[in-house]
Coordinates of C-alpha atoms in Angstrom, one line a residue:
X707 CA -12.4 143.0 -25.3
X708 CA -11.8 144.9 -22.0
X709 CA -8.0 145.3 -22.4
X710 CA -8.1 146.7 -26.0
X711 CA -10.7 149.2 -24.9
X712 CA -8.7 150.3 -21.8
X713 CA -5.5 150.5 -23.8
X714 CA -7.0 152.7 -26.5
X715 CA -8.8 154.9 -23.9
X716 CA -5.4 155.5 -22.3
X717 CA -3.9 156.4 -25.7
X718 CA -6.7 158.8 -26.5
X719 CA -6.2 160.5 -23.1
X720 CA -2.5 160.8 -23.6
X721 CA -2.7 162.2 -27.1
X722 CA -5.2 164.8 -26.0
X723 CA -3.7 165.9 -22.7
X724 CA -0.1 164.9 -22.7
X725 CA 2.3 167.8 -22.2
X726 CA 5.0 166.3 -24.4
X727 CA 5.0 165.9 -28.2
X728 CA 8.4 164.6 -29.4
X729 CA 10.2 161.8 -27.5
X730 CA 14.0 162.5 -27.4
X731 CA 14.9 158.8 -27.5
X732 CA 12.7 157.6 -30.4
X733 CA 11.8 160.9 -32.1
X734 CA 8.2 159.7 -32.1
X735 CA 5.5 162.4 -31.9
X736 CA 2.8 161.2 -29.5
X737 CA 0.2 163.0 -31.5
X738 CA 1.1 160.9 -34.6
X739 CA 0.5 157.7 -32.7
X740 CA -1.8 155.1 -34.2
X741 CA -4.9 155.5 -32.1
X742 CA -7.2 153.2 -34.1
X743 CA -9.0 150.3 -32.4
X744 CA -7.1 147.0 -32.8
X745 CA -9.2 143.9 -32.2
X746 CA -8.8 140.2 -33.0
X747 CA -9.6 139.2 -36.6
X748 CA -12.7 137.2 -35.5
X749 CA -14.5 140.3 -34.1
X750 CA -17.2 141.4 -36.5
X751 CA -17.3 144.9 -38.0
X752 CA -20.7 145.4 -36.3
X753 CA -19.2 144.7 -32.9
X754 CA -16.2 146.9 -33.7
X755 CA -18.4 149.8 -34.7
X756 CA -20.4 149.4 -31.5
X757 CA -17.2 149.6 -29.4
X758 CA -16.0 152.7 -31.3
X759 CA -19.2 154.5 -30.7
X760 CA -18.7 154.3 -27.0
X761 CA -15.0 155.1 -26.9
X762 CA -15.4 158.8 -26.4
X763 CA -17.5 158.2 -23.3
X764 CA -15.0 155.7 -21.8
X765 CA -12.2 158.1 -22.5
X766 CA -13.9 160.9 -20.6
X767 CA -14.5 158.5 -17.7
X768 CA -10.8 157.8 -17.6
X769 CA -9.9 161.5 -17.7
X770 CA -12.2 162.2 -14.7
X771 CA -11.2 159.1 -12.8
X772 CA -8.2 160.7 -11.0
X773 CA -5.7 158.4 -12.6
X774 CA -2.2 159.8 -12.8
X775 CA -1.9 160.2 -16.6
X776 CA 1.3 162.2 -16.3
X777 CA 3.4 159.3 -14.9
X778 CA 2.2 157.0 -17.6
X779 CA 2.9 159.6 -20.3
X780 CA 6.5 160.0 -19.0
X781 CA 7.3 156.3 -19.5
X782 CA 5.2 155.3 -22.5
X783 CA 7.3 155.8 -25.6
X784 CA 5.1 154.0 -28.1
X785 CA 1.3 153.5 -28.5
X786 CA -0.2 150.4 -26.8
X787 CA -1.5 147.5 -28.9
X788 CA -2.7 144.1 -27.8
X789 CA -1.5 140.8 -29.2
X790 CA -3.6 137.6 -28.7
X791 CA -1.6 134.5 -28.0
X792 CA -2.8 130.9 -27.6
X793 CA -1.0 127.6 -27.6
X794 CA -1.4 127.3 -31.4
X795 CA -0.6 130.9 -32.3
X796 CA 2.1 131.5 -34.9
X797 CA 3.1 135.1 -35.3
X798 CA 6.8 134.9 -36.0
X799 CA 8.1 131.9 -37.9
X800 CA 11.9 132.1 -37.3
X801 CA 12.6 134.6 -34.5
X802 CA 11.0 137.4 -32.6
X803 CA 11.9 140.8 -34.1
X804 CA 13.9 143.2 -32.1
X805 CA 11.6 145.2 -29.8
X806 CA 13.1 148.5 -30.9
X807 CA 11.8 147.9 -34.5
X808 CA 8.2 147.7 -33.4
X809 CA 6.2 150.9 -33.7
X810 CA 4.0 150.0 -30.7
X811 CA 4.2 148.8 -27.2
X812 CA 2.7 145.3 -27.1
X813 CA 0.3 144.0 -24.5
X814 CA 0.5 140.3 -24.7
X815 CA -2.8 138.6 -24.0
X816 CA -2.2 134.9 -23.3
X817 CA -4.8 132.1 -23.1
X818 CA -3.5 129.3 -20.9
X819 CA -6.4 127.0 -21.8
X820 CA -6.0 123.8 -23.7
X821 CA -7.3 123.8 -27.2
X822 CA -8.5 120.2 -27.0
X823 CA -12.1 119.3 -26.2
X824 CA -15.4 120.6 -27.3
X825 CA -15.2 124.2 -28.5
X826 CA -17.8 126.7 -29.6
X827 CA -17.2 127.5 -33.3
X828 CA -18.0 131.0 -34.4
X829 CA -17.8 132.3 -38.0
X830 CA -17.7 135.8 -39.4
X831 CA -17.8 136.7 -43.1
X832 CA -14.1 136.1 -43.5
X833 CA -12.6 134.5 -40.4
X834 CA -13.5 131.6 -38.2
X835 CA -12.3 130.8 -34.7
X836 CA -12.7 128.4 -31.8
X837 CA -13.7 129.9 -28.4
X838 CA -11.4 128.7 -25.6
X839 CA -12.6 129.3 -22.1
X840 CA -10.1 131.4 -20.1
X841 CA -7.9 129.7 -17.6
X842 CA -6.6 133.0 -16.1
X843 CA -9.6 133.7 -14.0
X844 CA -10.8 132.0 -10.8
X845 CA -7.2 131.8 -9.7
X846 CA -8.2 130.7 -6.2
X847 CA -9.3 127.4 -7.7
X848 CA -6.0 126.6 -9.4
X849 CA -3.1 128.8 -8.2
X850 CA -2.8 126.9 -4.8
X851 CA -2.2 130.2 -3.0
X852 CA 0.6 131.3 -5.3
X853 CA 0.5 135.1 -5.8
X854 CA 1.9 136.8 -8.9
X855 CA 4.9 138.1 -6.9
X856 CA 5.7 134.7 -5.5
X857 CA 5.4 133.2 -8.9
X858 CA 7.8 135.6 -10.6
X859 CA 10.3 135.4 -7.7
X860 CA 10.4 131.6 -8.1
X861 CA 9.5 131.2 -11.8
X862 CA 12.7 129.4 -12.9
X863 CA 12.6 127.0 -9.9
X864 CA 8.9 126.2 -10.6
X865 CA 9.5 125.6 -14.3
X866 CA 12.6 123.4 -13.7
X867 CA 10.8 121.2 -11.2
X868 CA 8.6 119.6 -13.8
X869 CA 4.9 118.6 -13.5
X870 CA 5.4 115.7 -11.1
X871 CA 6.5 117.8 -8.1
X872 CA 5.3 121.2 -9.2
X873 CA 2.3 121.2 -6.7
X874 CA 4.6 120.3 -3.8
X875 CA 7.1 123.0 -4.8
X876 CA 4.2 125.6 -4.9
X877 CA 3.1 124.4 -1.4
X878 CA 6.6 124.8 0.0
X879 CA 7.0 128.3 -1.5
X880 CA 3.5 129.5 -0.3
X881 CA 4.1 128.1 3.3
X882 CA 7.6 129.7 3.6
X883 CA 6.1 133.0 2.5
X884 CA 3.2 132.7 5.0
X885 CA 5.6 131.9 7.9
X886 CA 7.8 134.8 6.9
X887 CA 4.9 137.3 6.9
X888 CA 3.4 135.8 10.1
X889 CA 6.7 136.3 12.0
X890 CA 6.6 140.0 11.0
X891 CA 3.0 140.5 12.2
X892 CA 1.7 140.7 8.6
X893 CA -1.5 139.2 7.4
X894 CA -0.7 135.6 6.8
X895 CA -3.9 133.4 6.5
X896 CA -3.5 129.6 6.3
X897 CA -3.9 128.4 2.7
X898 CA -6.2 125.4 2.4
X899 CA -6.0 123.4 -0.8
X900 CA -8.9 121.2 -1.7
X901 CA -7.5 117.8 -2.4
X902 CA -8.6 115.9 -5.5
X903 CA -10.0 112.4 -5.4
X904 CA -6.9 111.0 -7.0
X905 CA -4.6 112.7 -4.5
X906 CA -6.2 111.8 -1.2
X907 CA -8.6 109.7 0.7
X908 CA -12.2 110.3 -0.4
X909 CA -14.3 112.6 1.8
X910 CA -17.4 114.5 1.7
X911 CA -17.9 118.2 2.4
X912 CA -19.0 118.8 6.0
X913 CA -22.2 120.5 4.7
X914 CA -23.1 117.4 2.8
X915 CA -22.3 115.0 5.6
X916 CA -25.1 116.4 7.7
X917 CA -27.6 115.5 5.0
X918 CA -26.0 112.3 3.7
X919 CA -24.7 110.9 7.1
X920 CA -25.7 107.4 6.1
X921 CA -23.5 107.3 3.0
X922 CA -19.8 106.5 3.4
X923 CA -17.3 106.5 0.5
X924 CA -14.9 103.6 0.1
X925 CA -12.4 102.3 -2.3
X926 CA -10.5 99.0 -2.6
X927 CA -7.0 98.1 -4.0
X928 CA -8.6 96.0 -6.7
X929 CA -10.7 99.0 -7.8
X930 CA -8.2 101.8 -7.4
X931 CA -9.9 105.1 -8.4
X932 CA -13.4 103.8 -8.1
X933 CA -15.2 105.3 -5.1
X934 CA -18.3 103.6 -3.8
X935 CA -21.1 105.5 -2.0
X936 CA -22.0 103.3 0.9
X937 CA -24.5 100.6 0.0
X938 CA -26.2 102.6 -2.8
X939 CA -24.5 100.6 -5.6
X940 CA -23.3 103.9 -7.0
X941 CA -19.7 104.7 -7.6
X942 CA -17.7 107.6 -8.9
X943 CA -14.5 107.7 -11.0
X944 CA -12.7 109.2 -14.0
X945 CA -13.5 108.2 -17.5
X946 CA -10.0 106.7 -17.8
X947 CA -10.6 104.5 -14.7
X948 CA -14.0 103.5 -16.1
X949 CA -12.4 102.3 -19.3
X950 CA -9.8 100.3 -17.4
X951 CA -12.0 98.9 -14.6
X952 CA -15.5 98.7 -16.2
X953 CA -15.5 94.9 -15.6
X954 CA -15.7 95.6 -11.9
X955 CA -19.2 97.2 -12.3
X956 CA -22.4 96.2 -13.9
X957 CA -23.0 99.4 -15.9
X958 CA -21.4 102.7 -16.7
X959 CA -22.8 106.2 -17.1
X960 CA -20.2 108.2 -19.0
X961 CA -20.6 112.0 -18.6
X962 CA -17.3 112.8 -20.3
X963 CA -17.2 114.7 -23.6
X964 CA -15.8 111.6 -25.3
X965 CA -17.0 108.0 -25.5
X966 CA -15.0 105.2 -23.9
X967 CA -14.6 101.5 -24.6
X968 CA -16.2 99.3 -21.9
X969 CA -16.4 95.6 -21.4
X970 CA -20.2 95.3 -21.2
X971 CA -22.0 93.5 -24.0
X972 CA -25.5 94.7 -23.3
X973 CA -26.4 98.1 -24.8
X974 CA -28.5 99.1 -21.8
X975 CA -25.4 98.7 -19.5
X976 CA -23.6 101.7 -21.0
X977 CA -24.9 105.3 -21.6
X978 CA -22.8 108.1 -22.9
X979 CA -24.0 111.6 -22.1
X980 CA -21.5 114.1 -23.6
X981 CA -21.9 116.8 -20.9
X982 CA -19.7 119.9 -21.2
X983 CA -18.7 122.4 -18.5
X984 CA -20.9 125.3 -17.7
X985 CA -18.4 127.7 -19.3
X986 CA -19.0 126.0 -22.6
X987 CA -22.8 125.4 -22.3
X988 CA -24.5 126.4 -19.0
X989 CA -27.6 124.2 -19.9
X990 CA -25.6 121.0 -20.9
X991 CA -25.8 119.4 -17.4
X992 CA -29.4 120.4 -16.9
X993 CA -30.5 119.0 -20.3
X994 CA -29.0 115.6 -19.6
X995 CA -30.0 115.0 -16.0
X996 CA -33.4 113.4 -16.9
X997 CA -31.6 110.8 -19.1
X998 CA -29.0 110.2 -16.4
X999 CA -31.6 109.6 -13.7
X1000 CA -33.7 107.3 -15.9
X1001 CA -30.7 105.3 -16.8
X1002 CA -29.7 104.9 -13.2
X1003 CA -33.3 104.0 -12.2
X1004 CA -33.5 101.4 -14.9
X1005 CA -30.3 99.6 -13.8
X1006 CA -30.6 100.1 -10.0
X1007 CA -34.0 98.6 -10.1
X1008 CA -32.4 95.4 -11.6
X1009 CA -29.9 95.3 -8.7
X1010 CA -27.0 96.4 -10.8
X1011 CA -24.0 98.5 -9.7
X1012 CA -23.5 101.8 -11.5
X1013 CA -20.3 103.7 -12.1
X1014 CA -20.7 107.4 -13.0
X1015 CA -17.7 108.9 -14.6
X1016 CA -16.5 112.2 -16.2
X1017 CA -13.1 113.5 -17.3
X1018 CA -11.6 113.7 -13.8
X1019 CA -14.3 112.1 -11.7
X1020 CA -14.6 115.2 -9.6
X1021 CA -16.9 117.6 -11.4
X1022 CA -19.8 116.7 -13.7
X1023 CA -20.0 113.1 -12.5
X1024 CA -20.5 114.3 -8.9
X1025 CA -23.3 116.6 -9.9
X1026 CA -25.0 113.8 -11.8
X1027 CA -24.5 111.4 -8.8
X1028 CA -26.1 114.0 -6.5
X1029 CA -29.1 114.3 -8.8
X1030 CA -29.5 110.5 -8.8
X1031 CA -29.3 110.4 -5.0
X1032 CA -31.8 113.1 -4.5
X1033 CA -34.2 111.6 -7.1
X1034 CA -33.9 107.9 -6.3
X1035 CA -32.9 107.6 -2.6
X1036 CA -34.4 108.7 0.7
X1037 CA -32.6 110.3 3.7
X1038 CA -31.4 106.9 4.9
X1039 CA -29.7 106.2 1.5
X1040 CA -32.2 103.5 0.7
X1041 CA -33.2 103.1 -3.0
X1042 CA -36.8 104.1 -3.6
X1043 CA -37.8 101.7 -6.5
X1044 CA -40.5 103.1 -8.7
X1045 CA -40.5 106.5 -7.1
X1046 CA -40.5 108.3 -10.5
X1047 CA -43.1 107.6 -13.1

C-alpha cells in the first residue's frame, strides 16, 4: 500500500500549495482533482479508514521533507492513480483507451510473480483474492547484475532473444557495461552470478566446506540431476528429476508443494512434505523438519539411499538435507544410528 499512499500524499501537497490552478493544455483545475484514496478492491474498509486517518500526518511529512514540489507541479497535468496488474488481470477487453481520455495519470503496479502454486486466500465481505509474493524485490538474486537503465537500453534485444539464451545475453550486456565504465575510471565491480545446480558442476559454499570437508558431491551420467553427498547415502535433486529417476534410489523425500509419482511400491519409501517458501509461510519448513529427519533416520538405518527433492533442488531440499546431516551425522560424515530417541 506504500505507492498509493505516496501518490495521494503528493496530490494533497500539490492541491494545497501549488501556485497554478488551471492547466492551459487540459483546462483541468488542479484544485478539482480527485484526491480520494484509491486502493485495490480486496482492501477492507477498516484498513482503508486506518490509512485515511494517517494521511494528514504523512502529507505534512512530505511538505517538510525538502522535496521539490514545484517541479512536479509543473509537469503533472492530471491526478495520480495506481492500477494493479497481474498476469491474469483483465482491465480492457478489446483495446487500451487513448491516454488523453483518462482523467488521471496512471501508476501501473505490476506483479511479475507466477499465479501458480500455493497461495494465501484472503476474503473480505465482498471480494476475494489470492496473495502472490512479489518478484520485484531482491533484484540482486534474479537480475544477474542488470540495472534498470541497462534493461531499458536493451529491452527489445533481450525480449527477442527468447528464454533459452536470455541469461547469456544479460551476461554479455552487463560485462560490456562493466568494461566501458572501468576504462573510464568509474565504479565497475565484477558481477558474480551464483550458478544453479542444473547449470554447473555441483559445489559447496566455502563457508560450508570447512565444516563438511569430508563430504563431496558427485553426479553420474546415468543419474543426471541427482547429486550425491559423499558416502552419506543422501542425494539432492529437483522433483522432476525425482519422478524420472526414482528407480535409482531406495526412497524419496519430496519437499515440493505437489506430490510426484515414484516407482517405489513400499509406502515407507516415499514421504511427501508440502513445504512452501518462507514468503508464503515462514513456519512451513520448521514445522516439517521433525518429520523429515525421522523419515531419513528410519530409512538410513536400514541402509537405504535417500533422495531429497524440491521444486528446483536448490532451496528447500538443501535446508532439509542440512537438518538431516546435522541431526544424524557426525563431523566425519558418518551416520550416527540411533542418536535420536
